[in-house]
Amino acid sequence: MSIKQGFIVRPTILTMAILAALSSKVAVSAEKENVELDIVKVTANTITPEINSVTAEQIGKIQANDLEDLFSQSPEVSIGGGVDIAQKLYIRGIEDQLLNINIDGAVQATRLFHHASRISIEPELLKRVEVNAGAGNALSGAGALGGSVKFVTKDPEDMLKPGENFGGLVKGMFSSNTDAFKTNTTLFGRLNDDWSAMVSATNYNPDAYEDGSGDEVSGTKFDQDFLFAKLVGNLTDSQTLRLSYQKRNDDGERALRPQWLVSGWNPLVPTELERETITLNYELNPIENPYIDVDLTIYNIDSELDRSGDFRPYVGNGESKGFDLRNTSILGMHKLSYGVDYRRDETIAGPPTDRSNLKEKAKVKGIYLQDDIQLTDDLLLSAGLRYDDYELDDSNDQKFDESEISHNIGMNFHFNDNWHAFVSYAEAFKGPLSQDAYKLFGTNDASLKPEDADNTEFGIAYESATWFGSAKAYRSDIDDLIGDRIADDAGTFFTNIGDLESDGYILEIGRRWDKLMARLSYHQNDIEIDGRDAGGYSTNGVGNTIGDNLVATLDYRLNSQWTFGWNAQFVKGEDNVDVYAGDWLPAGATIDKPGYGIHDFYTQWRPSTTEDVTITLTVRNVFDKHYFDHASAEDLQQFPGYEGTSGFAEPGRDVRLSVGWQF
């Protein structure tokens, strides 16, 4: 399709949906109804309640386009980068390279470029996101040093209206800041009584965005396409099969190092990112059999970052193949979950004429057991362990083989129907793996040690029909971090760079009324490596210093047709943050990270009680604030020789209007 044709099709889809909305019969229910509003909570951890998960309803209200939109209401999760290809995810200041992240169970493992994001997801097709902060239990997966994130996509049955066998969703969204239309077309239906399927295509071609000062930010224009298909079969009453396919393509002129501003030494180069994922999920849960509840996931992920316009020029490839086989058995007071997982990674890099010039291979094998023990009606004890074995054959023909057992234990006690307290301790382990495709030319220290983490947290929570809240404190330690020492005389040399400490606390309080929910959450975090502040430049790939974060949310549902909401984030400024890069920066160099406050607003209208059409108006950064997210790379331009070394200013005000027509 030509550019001209694409320009015509996208507004046409939006216009059709608007016309459908206006032609619908507006019927207002005469009955008053009490509306139960969503509470943002993680469901994956039985011991420590979290407030970082995201639901499909939230995604629709905020009209999320990228990771930063997705987690805008999650106090413990921070996203840096400004532009999506550079967005890195941090949990409690710990970067996503030290987390276990999966999409429908497919572990996102290979890393293509240390200046770019390794996570790509289309929010439109997400059913929910589950976040487990801190080293979790044995079910969190291999390498979950700082926590885990699980993205779950929708099934065809989630899209269908009750009693219908076929349907579709046509959705168009206009974004004022980037003067862009985003379109999504999804078809779904039942093939017969046992099988259902869906296919979805998304197209998004934004112009470069403007920051809060009205300046266009170079390197933020791109073309993006996403294709998703899923087949679901109920083989028997107790067996379910899911087969899904995802293909994401991102193409545009990006900065040579997408994490930093475009400059004379960081020019625009043609950059194309492509990721293809095939996932098979199988469930076996015989009725009235407490001993068998099997989950099997098999996946294959291929990704490629092509920067043929680079001065090298380079193409980086990553491939991950793996499976996770798990069973859960109920034995009296015990809920036992146990299984094995395996992953094989291959990272390749080279010029277009010899794409396999450099290669590294890694294997991760795990065995795990988690036991949730309901000692009494009020006391839950959870304990588990997992054994992981890591093997790496690096590009310099060195071989690494590390294995270890990680333990966890936790307790949750209910004082009454409303109050409960919790405490947990968990360990995690990660052996040497390939760092990223664009550093395969580097060298690993022959005496490289594995990374070990332990996480301790405790707190108390309250829940009633009207009020809810919690208070929690935590401490995470990761020993023998693996990284590349900046400005090391050895060049690109991966070694154990030090020990990480991340500690803090989270406070939350909220109130529900019939039609209104209000929530306030506060997160304070300190993260250091060998006593010095973590930073997006100094400790790239490890962690970042982020100021105290206050998130406020209001959600008001007037009736079945109208919903309104407000979300605000206030980040406290950080002064005298350590930055260091060997002899490249002055000894004792520090920077300041200014604080900021951001406000978002949304309103959603369903003109018809049949809910065939949904019109959503979202305004991001309402007051057009010019700011730099603390999770982005820090601004080092005050130091000689570091002109242009800075993360991106965030987008200014963005008015998003979308119309979705479901038929």
XYZ file of C-alpha atoms in Angstrom:
663
model
C 0.000 0.000 0.000
C 1.342 3.418 -0.868
C 1.556 6.255 1.629
C -1.294 8.033 -0.118
C -3.525 4.974 0.036
C -2.734 4.440 3.731
C -3.681 8.051 4.464
C -7.090 7.524 2.876
C -7.871 4.184 4.513
C -7.151 5.141 8.102
C -9.464 8.191 8.337
C -12.129 6.228 6.459
C -12.183 3.536 9.130
C -12.419 6.160 11.856
C -15.190 7.996 10.005
C -17.193 4.792 9.503
C -17.062 4.089 13.224
C -18.160 7.644 14.078
C -21.089 7.394 11.665
C -22.053 4.075 13.206
C -21.991 5.688 16.645
C -24.186 8.613 15.567
C -26.675 6.349 13.836
C -27.071 4.095 16.872
C -30.162 4.497 18.981
C -29.168 6.173 22.218
C -30.896 4.360 25.039
C -30.268 5.278 28.628
C -31.143 2.751 31.273
C -33.731 4.051 33.742
C -32.395 1.876 36.494
C -29.672 3.164 38.755
C -26.798 0.746 39.013
C -23.901 0.343 41.385
C -20.679 -0.005 39.445
C -17.818 -2.110 40.748
C -14.592 -0.426 39.672
C -11.334 -2.220 38.959
C -8.598 -2.384 41.551
C -5.074 -2.522 40.171
C -3.499 -5.592 41.737
C -1.215 -8.456 40.770
C -2.727 -11.915 41.116
C 0.409 -13.995 40.619
C 1.868 -13.754 44.145
C 0.065 -15.435 47.039
C 2.175 -13.800 49.740
C 2.816 -10.112 48.991
C 0.022 -8.078 47.367
C 1.170 -5.837 44.526
C -0.375 -2.808 42.800
C 1.358 -2.916 39.443
C -0.794 -5.058 37.159
C -2.767 -3.713 34.222
C -6.147 -4.836 32.873
C -7.598 -4.649 29.363
C -10.145 -2.091 30.590
C -7.372 0.221 31.815
C -5.488 -0.150 28.534
C -8.564 0.930 26.608
C -9.203 3.959 28.815
C -5.668 5.368 28.610
C -5.363 4.320 24.928
C -1.934 2.822 25.487
C 0.488 2.809 22.563
C 3.649 1.641 24.277
C 5.199 0.436 27.546
C 5.231 3.906 29.088
C 1.467 4.231 28.571
C 0.848 0.718 29.898
C 2.510 1.290 33.264
C 1.589 4.935 33.821
C -0.483 3.932 36.894
C 2.058 1.495 38.375
C 4.226 3.103 41.090
C 6.916 0.396 41.233
C 7.363 0.162 37.454
C 9.202 2.887 35.516
C 9.704 3.194 31.758
C 12.470 5.301 30.241
C 13.311 6.264 26.698
C 10.728 8.683 25.324
C 10.690 6.883 21.971
C 9.349 3.328 22.107
C 12.386 1.549 20.606
C 14.528 2.931 23.448
C 12.060 2.279 26.272
C 13.543 0.189 29.041
C 11.513 -1.233 31.888
C 12.580 -0.914 35.527
C 11.055 -2.561 38.593
C 12.197 -0.847 41.784
C 15.039 0.715 39.778
C 16.284 -2.653 38.406
C 16.467 -2.886 34.607
C 14.547 -5.489 32.594
C 17.707 -7.401 31.664
C 17.640 -8.674 35.260
C 13.953 -9.644 35.098
C 12.072 -12.619 33.687
C 9.647 -11.271 31.065
C 7.309 -13.409 28.990
C 4.400 -13.027 26.589
C 1.923 -15.909 26.945
C 4.769 -17.863 28.529
C 7.309 -17.162 25.756
C 10.367 -15.796 27.583
C 11.788 -12.610 26.042
C 15.453 -13.426 26.532
C 17.782 -12.355 23.731
C 19.058 -8.783 23.701
C 19.931 -7.146 20.391
C 21.347 -3.763 21.396
C 22.219 -2.298 24.794
C 20.997 1.161 23.727
C 17.566 -0.169 22.702
C 14.556 -1.848 24.269
C 14.316 -5.632 24.280
C 10.539 -5.709 24.865
C 8.002 -5.135 22.094
C 4.265 -5.585 22.620
C 1.049 -4.269 21.091
C -1.204 -3.118 23.984
C -4.410 -3.436 21.925
C -4.430 -7.256 22.177
C -3.494 -7.584 25.855
C -5.915 -9.177 28.298
C -3.804 -8.276 31.346
C -0.264 -7.713 32.577
C 0.954 -9.340 35.795
C 3.930 -7.893 37.663
C 5.803 -9.574 40.509
C 8.268 -7.094 42.021
C 11.438 -8.423 43.646
C 12.872 -11.927 43.442
C 9.726 -14.048 43.651
C 8.890 -17.690 44.174
C 10.032 -20.700 42.163
C 7.311 -20.118 39.547
C 8.756 -16.734 38.483
C 11.102 -18.442 36.017
C 14.846 -18.463 35.465
C 16.847 -15.276 35.963
C 14.133 -13.306 37.810
C 16.707 -11.417 39.891
C 14.601 -8.259 40.200
C 11.149 -9.705 39.511
C 8.998 -10.888 36.633
C 6.464 -9.504 34.153
C 3.871 -11.616 32.364
C 1.917 -10.278 29.374
C -1.261 -12.251 28.595
C -3.039 -11.835 25.248
C -6.774 -12.088 24.614
C -8.573 -15.226 23.427
C -11.323 -15.190 20.746
C -13.868 -15.968 23.473
C -12.818 -12.771 25.284
C -13.857 -10.754 22.246
C -17.163 -12.430 21.391
C -20.479 -11.103 22.642
C -22.640 -13.535 24.630
C -24.558 -15.874 22.363
C -22.729 -14.875 19.166
C -20.410 -17.020 17.047
C -18.679 -14.381 14.950
C -17.659 -10.772 15.374
C -15.195 -8.077 14.575
C -13.685 -4.927 15.996
C -12.659 -1.947 13.899
C -10.845 0.746 15.836
C -9.218 3.997 14.785
C -7.317 6.416 16.986
C -6.048 9.899 16.170
C -3.108 11.336 18.124
C -2.668 15.111 18.018
C 0.970 15.250 19.128
C 2.248 13.030 16.321
C -0.530 13.867 13.832
C -1.060 10.139 13.408
C -3.835 7.600 12.906
C -3.538 4.179 14.486
C -5.846 1.506 13.122
C -6.703 -1.942 14.367
C -8.932 -4.511 12.682
C -9.726 -7.746 14.494
C -11.925 -10.632 13.375
C -12.885 -13.430 15.762
C -15.327 -16.300 15.922
C -16.173 -19.888 16.730
C -15.288 -22.396 14.035
C -17.483 -24.981 15.768
C -18.475 -25.898 19.321
C -14.874 -26.642 20.303
C -12.647 -24.366 18.240
C -12.372 -20.588 17.965
C -9.948 -18.264 16.185
C -8.992 -14.630 15.796
C -6.751 -12.527 13.602
C -5.760 -8.919 14.211
C -3.771 -6.321 12.260
C -2.531 -2.994 13.666
C -0.909 -0.144 11.767
C 0.676 2.922 13.377
C 2.815 5.514 11.549
C 3.376 8.541 13.826
C 5.383 11.601 12.920
C 8.103 12.814 15.296
C 6.537 13.923 18.562
C 6.838 17.354 20.172
C 8.064 17.797 23.735
C 6.455 20.082 26.311
C 8.315 23.099 24.901
C 6.822 22.550 21.451
C 10.105 21.358 19.926
C 10.043 18.425 17.525
C 12.164 15.537 18.835
C 14.282 14.101 16.033
C 14.481 10.316 15.732
C 10.957 9.625 17.020
C 9.185 9.072 13.694
C 8.576 5.464 12.639
C 6.295 3.019 10.835
C 4.917 0.137 12.838
C 2.871 -2.937 11.869
C 1.638 -5.734 14.102
C -0.010 -9.011 13.066
C -1.534 -11.359 15.616
C -3.407 -14.649 15.185
C -4.649 -17.174 17.728
C -6.386 -20.540 17.497
C -8.043 -22.006 20.619
C -9.390 -25.532 20.849
C -11.245 -27.345 23.616
C -9.978 -30.830 22.807
C -12.058 -32.345 25.607
C -13.850 -31.034 28.668
C -10.495 -31.026 30.451
C -8.048 -30.125 27.652
C -7.426 -26.746 26.012
C -4.967 -25.896 23.260
C -3.834 -22.393 22.260
C -1.654 -21.679 19.254
C -0.665 -18.048 18.652
C 1.464 -16.150 16.153
C 2.802 -12.600 16.481
C 4.811 -10.547 14.033
C 5.908 -6.999 14.785
C 7.795 -4.727 12.416
C 9.213 -1.319 13.345
C 10.953 0.745 10.685
C 12.318 4.283 10.732
C 15.307 6.565 10.924
C 16.538 6.259 14.489
C 19.493 7.688 16.315
C 22.576 5.499 15.991
C 22.185 4.936 19.727
C 18.371 5.178 20.106
C 18.628 5.779 23.851
C 20.263 9.217 23.345
C 19.493 12.433 21.507
C 20.322 12.827 17.834
C 23.622 14.720 17.505
C 26.689 15.047 15.303
C 28.215 11.888 16.788
C 24.836 10.145 17.163
C 23.263 10.609 13.708
C 20.051 9.200 12.273
C 20.471 5.816 10.562
C 17.880 3.541 8.894
C 16.809 1.070 11.579
C 14.429 -1.859 11.268
C 13.323 -4.096 14.128
C 11.391 -7.282 13.440
C 10.180 -9.865 15.934
C 8.277 -13.078 15.179
C 6.861 -15.362 17.886
C 5.069 -18.706 17.758
C 3.630 -20.017 21.028
C 1.796 -23.230 21.899
C -0.051 -23.455 25.230
C -1.656 -26.711 26.383
C -3.753 -27.177 29.525
C -4.971 -30.447 31.059
C -7.268 -30.138 34.069
C -9.498 -33.200 34.562
C -12.721 -32.508 36.386
C -12.711 -33.640 40.032
C -9.061 -34.739 39.830
C -7.079 -32.691 42.384
C -3.745 -34.229 41.379
C -3.550 -33.136 37.748
C -3.531 -29.555 36.472
C -0.963 -29.471 33.677
C 0.308 -26.395 31.831
C 2.689 -26.781 28.900
C 4.177 -23.873 26.943
C 6.381 -24.297 23.869
C 7.712 -21.252 22.018
C 10.033 -19.973 19.330
C 11.079 -16.309 19.054
C 13.071 -14.798 16.164
C 14.147 -11.168 16.301
C 16.347 -8.992 14.118
C 17.698 -5.457 14.419
C 18.985 -4.226 11.054
C 21.106 -1.097 11.122
C 22.711 -1.477 7.716
C 23.047 2.307 7.607
C 25.359 2.139 10.621
C 29.029 2.932 10.138
C 29.910 -0.710 10.866
C 27.312 -1.705 9.350
C 25.668 -4.391 11.522
C 22.690 -6.732 11.670
C 21.888 -8.396 14.997
C 19.760 -11.546 15.330
C 18.387 -13.362 18.337
C 16.548 -16.663 18.563
C 15.007 -18.293 21.635
C 13.434 -21.730 21.737
C 12.050 -23.225 24.898
C 9.341 -24.903 26.919
C 7.854 -24.926 30.406
C 6.037 -28.044 31.660
C 4.215 -27.634 34.968
C 1.700 -29.562 37.064
C -0.245 -28.522 40.151
C -1.560 -31.033 42.670
C -3.808 -30.489 45.682
C -2.782 -32.793 48.535
C -4.757 -31.977 51.645
C -3.504 -28.601 52.894
C -0.777 -28.515 50.205
C -0.990 -26.940 46.788
C 2.104 -28.269 45.015
C 3.291 -26.724 41.746
C 6.291 -28.395 40.140
C 7.881 -28.670 36.742
C 10.797 -28.199 34.401
C 11.712 -25.429 31.963
C 14.310 -25.175 29.213
C 15.484 -22.432 26.879
C 18.073 -22.285 24.116
C 19.282 -18.853 22.976
C 21.383 -18.005 19.959
C 22.702 -14.486 19.323
C 24.266 -13.604 15.968
C 25.749 -10.406 14.553
C 27.628 -9.246 11.515
C 27.501 -7.064 8.414
C 24.763 -7.688 5.803
C 27.285 -9.655 3.707
C 28.163 -11.982 6.613
C 25.367 -11.930 9.179
C 26.814 -14.906 11.102
C 30.209 -13.330 11.578
C 29.866 -13.499 15.385
C 27.803 -16.029 17.321
C 27.028 -17.034 20.895
C 24.889 -19.902 22.172
C 23.357 -20.358 25.609
C 21.172 -22.925 27.374
C 19.115 -22.555 30.543
C 17.645 -25.615 32.284
C 15.481 -25.448 35.378
C 13.628 -27.714 37.811
C 11.291 -26.163 40.374
C 8.863 -26.879 43.200
C 6.547 -24.476 45.043
C 4.301 -25.532 47.926
C 1.474 -23.320 49.214
C 0.462 -24.748 52.580
C -2.839 -23.642 54.125
C -1.861 -24.376 57.729
C -5.078 -22.876 59.078
C -7.959 -20.903 57.618
C -5.990 -17.751 58.439
C -2.365 -18.776 57.870
C -0.776 -19.518 54.491
C 2.828 -20.690 54.336
C 4.575 -20.830 50.964
C 7.975 -22.400 50.377
C 9.805 -23.505 47.287
C 13.050 -23.998 45.455
C 14.332 -24.125 41.919
C 17.513 -25.497 40.400
C 18.915 -23.679 37.368
C 21.822 -24.597 35.118
C 23.295 -22.050 32.658
C 25.639 -22.873 29.794
C 27.269 -20.296 27.491
C 29.533 -20.756 24.480
C 30.731 -17.233 23.762
C 32.092 -15.645 20.584
C 35.677 -16.165 21.795
C 35.205 -19.938 22.216
C 35.053 -19.685 26.001
C 32.637 -22.000 27.814
C 30.784 -21.203 31.026
C 28.664 -23.632 33.052
C 27.058 -22.465 36.298
C 24.302 -24.048 38.391
C 22.663 -23.295 41.721
C 19.592 -23.900 43.899
C 17.436 -20.906 44.911
C 15.108 -20.996 47.930
C 12.068 -18.974 48.939
C 9.712 -18.869 51.893
C 6.807 -16.623 52.767
C 3.881 -16.303 55.129
C 0.516 -14.556 54.954
C -1.623 -14.288 58.084
C -5.217 -12.982 58.155
C -6.104 -11.352 61.461
C -9.733 -11.085 60.357
C -11.763 -10.605 57.182
C -10.098 -7.241 56.539
C -6.518 -7.240 57.845
C -3.593 -9.444 56.903
C 0.187 -9.303 57.283
C 2.858 -10.869 55.091
C 6.581 -11.524 55.077
C 8.749 -13.262 52.474
C 12.319 -14.093 51.570
C 13.330 -15.244 48.086
C 16.525 -16.013 46.201
C 17.201 -15.984 42.462
C 20.162 -16.996 40.329
C 21.399 -16.140 36.853
C 24.461 -17.509 35.073
C 26.459 -15.830 32.272
C 24.478 -15.240 29.066
C 25.096 -13.354 25.838
C 24.965 -9.625 26.627
C 23.713 -8.335 23.273
C 24.313 -8.787 19.553
C 26.104 -5.472 19.140
C 28.725 -6.398 21.747
C 29.596 -9.875 20.545
C 32.978 -8.497 19.520
C 33.724 -8.010 23.245
C 35.412 -10.394 25.657
C 34.099 -12.165 28.749
C 36.265 -12.391 31.838
C 37.408 -16.015 32.042
C 36.621 -15.992 35.787
C 33.102 -14.553 35.346
C 30.862 -15.369 38.316
C 27.080 -15.890 38.192
C 24.682 -13.279 39.589
C 22.836 -14.032 42.844
C 19.868 -12.147 44.280
C 17.928 -12.226 47.511
C 14.813 -10.229 48.315
C 13.191 -9.653 51.701
C 9.903 -7.830 52.187
C 7.167 -7.512 54.753
C 4.037 -5.504 55.230
C 0.397 -5.258 56.133
C -2.743 -4.816 54.009
C -6.390 -3.897 54.543
C -9.361 -4.681 52.317
C -13.075 -3.993 52.780
C -16.032 -3.213 50.558
C -15.154 0.491 50.698
C -11.550 1.005 51.869
C -8.318 -0.683 50.838
C -4.658 -0.035 51.492
C -1.264 -1.514 52.240
C 2.186 -0.672 53.562
C 5.253 -2.654 52.537
C 9.030 -2.426 52.914
C 11.591 -4.382 50.882
C 15.314 -4.940 50.415
C 16.866 -6.545 47.304
C 20.538 -7.454 46.924
C 22.129 -8.700 43.711
C 25.733 -9.827 44.050
C 28.376 -10.086 41.312
C 26.544 -8.064 38.664
C 27.785 -8.788 35.154
C 28.486 -5.750 32.980
C 30.902 -3.875 30.764
C 33.048 -1.377 32.639
C 32.729 1.933 30.785
C 36.075 3.348 29.648
C 37.921 0.230 30.777
C 41.378 -0.026 29.217
C 40.491 -3.560 28.139
C 37.850 -2.233 25.746
C 34.531 -4.080 25.744
C 35.134 -6.445 28.616
C 32.364 -8.165 30.563
C 33.187 -8.868 34.180
C 31.605 -8.727 37.619
C 31.202 -4.989 38.184
C 29.924 -4.976 41.782
C 26.964 -5.594 44.073
C 23.554 -3.931 43.856
C 21.345 -2.845 46.734
C 17.752 -1.719 46.170
C 15.551 -0.898 49.141
C 12.415 1.089 49.710
C 8.795 1.074 50.747
C 5.349 1.360 49.135
C 2.259 2.912 50.696
C -1.223 2.696 49.209
C -4.664 3.865 50.262
C -7.905 3.808 48.307
C -11.643 4.282 48.640
C -14.595 2.884 46.675
C -18.020 4.406 46.360
C -20.915 3.178 44.215
C -19.616 4.916 41.115
C -16.220 6.299 42.102
C -12.842 4.792 42.969
C -9.943 6.872 44.309
C -6.441 5.543 44.882
C -3.185 7.067 46.100
C 0.112 5.161 46.085
C 3.622 6.229 47.006
C 6.924 4.473 46.243
C 10.314 5.406 47.648
C 13.391 3.591 46.310
C 17.162 3.839 46.783
C 19.360 1.840 44.416
C 23.144 1.701 44.615
C 25.972 -0.334 43.145
C 28.964 -0.642 45.460
C 27.741 2.426 47.336
C 27.266 4.654 44.247
C 23.992 5.657 42.626
C 22.816 3.538 39.701
C 22.374 5.358 36.389
C 21.129 4.815 32.851
C 24.600 5.684 31.541
C 26.996 4.576 34.268
C 25.227 1.264 34.885
C 23.455 0.719 31.572
C 21.762 -2.674 31.574
C 21.598 -2.871 35.366
C 19.633 -0.109 37.081
C 18.665 3.546 37.354
C 18.035 6.069 40.128
C 14.402 7.205 40.154
C 12.932 9.786 42.523
C 10.094 9.154 44.969
C 6.961 8.413 42.942
C 3.400 9.412 43.925
C 0.544 8.132 41.726
C -3.026 9.402 42.147
C -6.013 7.911 40.319
C -9.718 8.747 40.114
C -12.171 6.595 38.172
C -15.825 7.694 37.954
C -18.530 5.749 36.167
C -21.586 7.970 35.784
C -23.709 5.222 34.247
C -23.410 2.378 31.753
C -22.563 4.867 29.010
C -20.223 7.457 30.530
C -16.934 6.914 32.367
C -14.413 9.558 33.413
C -10.941 9.304 34.879
C -7.884 11.239 36.004
C -4.377 9.970 36.603
C -1.454 11.982 37.980
C 2.167 11.121 38.628
C 4.478 13.236 40.780
C 8.190 12.383 40.831
C 10.474 14.045 43.374
C 13.707 15.578 42.091
C 17.020 13.853 42.817
C 20.091 16.014 43.521
C 23.767 15.044 43.371
C 23.224 11.699 41.634
C 26.546 9.901 41.056
C 27.749 9.482 37.464
C 30.963 7.690 36.648
C 32.775 6.376 33.585
C 36.364 5.619 34.488
C 38.625 8.543 33.543
C 36.093 9.884 31.031
C 34.256 11.887 33.680
C 35.708 13.917 36.580
C 36.089 12.038 39.851
C 33.045 12.593 42.066
C 30.914 13.902 39.169
C 27.222 14.287 39.958
C 24.089 15.510 38.194
C 20.619 16.645 39.237
C 17.402 15.050 38.052
C 14.589 17.646 38.242
C 11.231 16.513 39.565
C 7.966 16.750 37.629
C 4.209 16.328 37.854
C 2.150 14.881 34.986
C -1.636 14.783 34.626
C -3.707 12.581 32.302
C -7.454 12.641 31.716
C -9.871 10.351 29.905
C -13.563 10.048 29.171
C -15.294 7.103 27.540
C -18.751 7.092 25.972
C -20.838 4.178 24.738
C -23.698 5.805 22.760
C -25.768 2.626 22.745
C -26.572 0.253 25.566
C -25.636 -2.553 23.174
C -22.050 -1.258 23.494
C -21.392 -1.731 19.777
C -19.491 1.545 19.667
C -17.047 3.005 22.165
C -15.668 6.533 21.832
C -12.701 7.416 24.040
C -11.033 10.780 24.533
C -7.713 10.705 26.365
C -5.434 13.656 27.047
C -1.900 12.721 28.053
C 0.277 15.323 29.791
C -2.664 17.727 30.037
C -0.591 20.770 31.024
C 2.060 20.221 28.339
C 4.860 19.715 30.873
C 8.428 19.672 29.550
C 10.310 16.990 31.490
C 12.770 14.112 31.363
C 11.633 10.815 32.851
C 14.005 9.661 35.597
C 14.076 6.204 33.998
C 15.675 7.614 30.823
C 19.427 7.974 30.364
C 20.679 10.881 32.447
C 21.679 14.254 30.956
C 25.497 14.516 30.915
C 25.783 17.486 28.563
C 27.295 19.716 31.269
C 30.548 17.722 31.017
C 33.069 18.468 28.217
C 32.924 15.858 25.468
C 29.434 14.709 26.468
C 27.415 17.129 24.349
C 24.363 15.222 23.087
C 24.636 12.522 25.780
C 21.137 12.691 27.169
C 17.880 10.800 27.082
C 14.821 12.177 25.301
C 12.453 14.781 26.670
C 9.036 13.158 27.030
C 6.110 13.975 24.712
C 4.127 17.122 25.447
C 0.340 17.269 25.466
C -1.246 14.532 23.359
C -4.987 14.467 22.653
C -6.078 10.988 21.594
C -9.516 10.331 20.133
C -10.500 6.779 19.283
C -13.640 5.112 18.023
C -14.095 1.376 18.265
C -16.947 -0.396 16.512
C -17.603 -3.988 17.496
C -19.967 -6.010 15.347
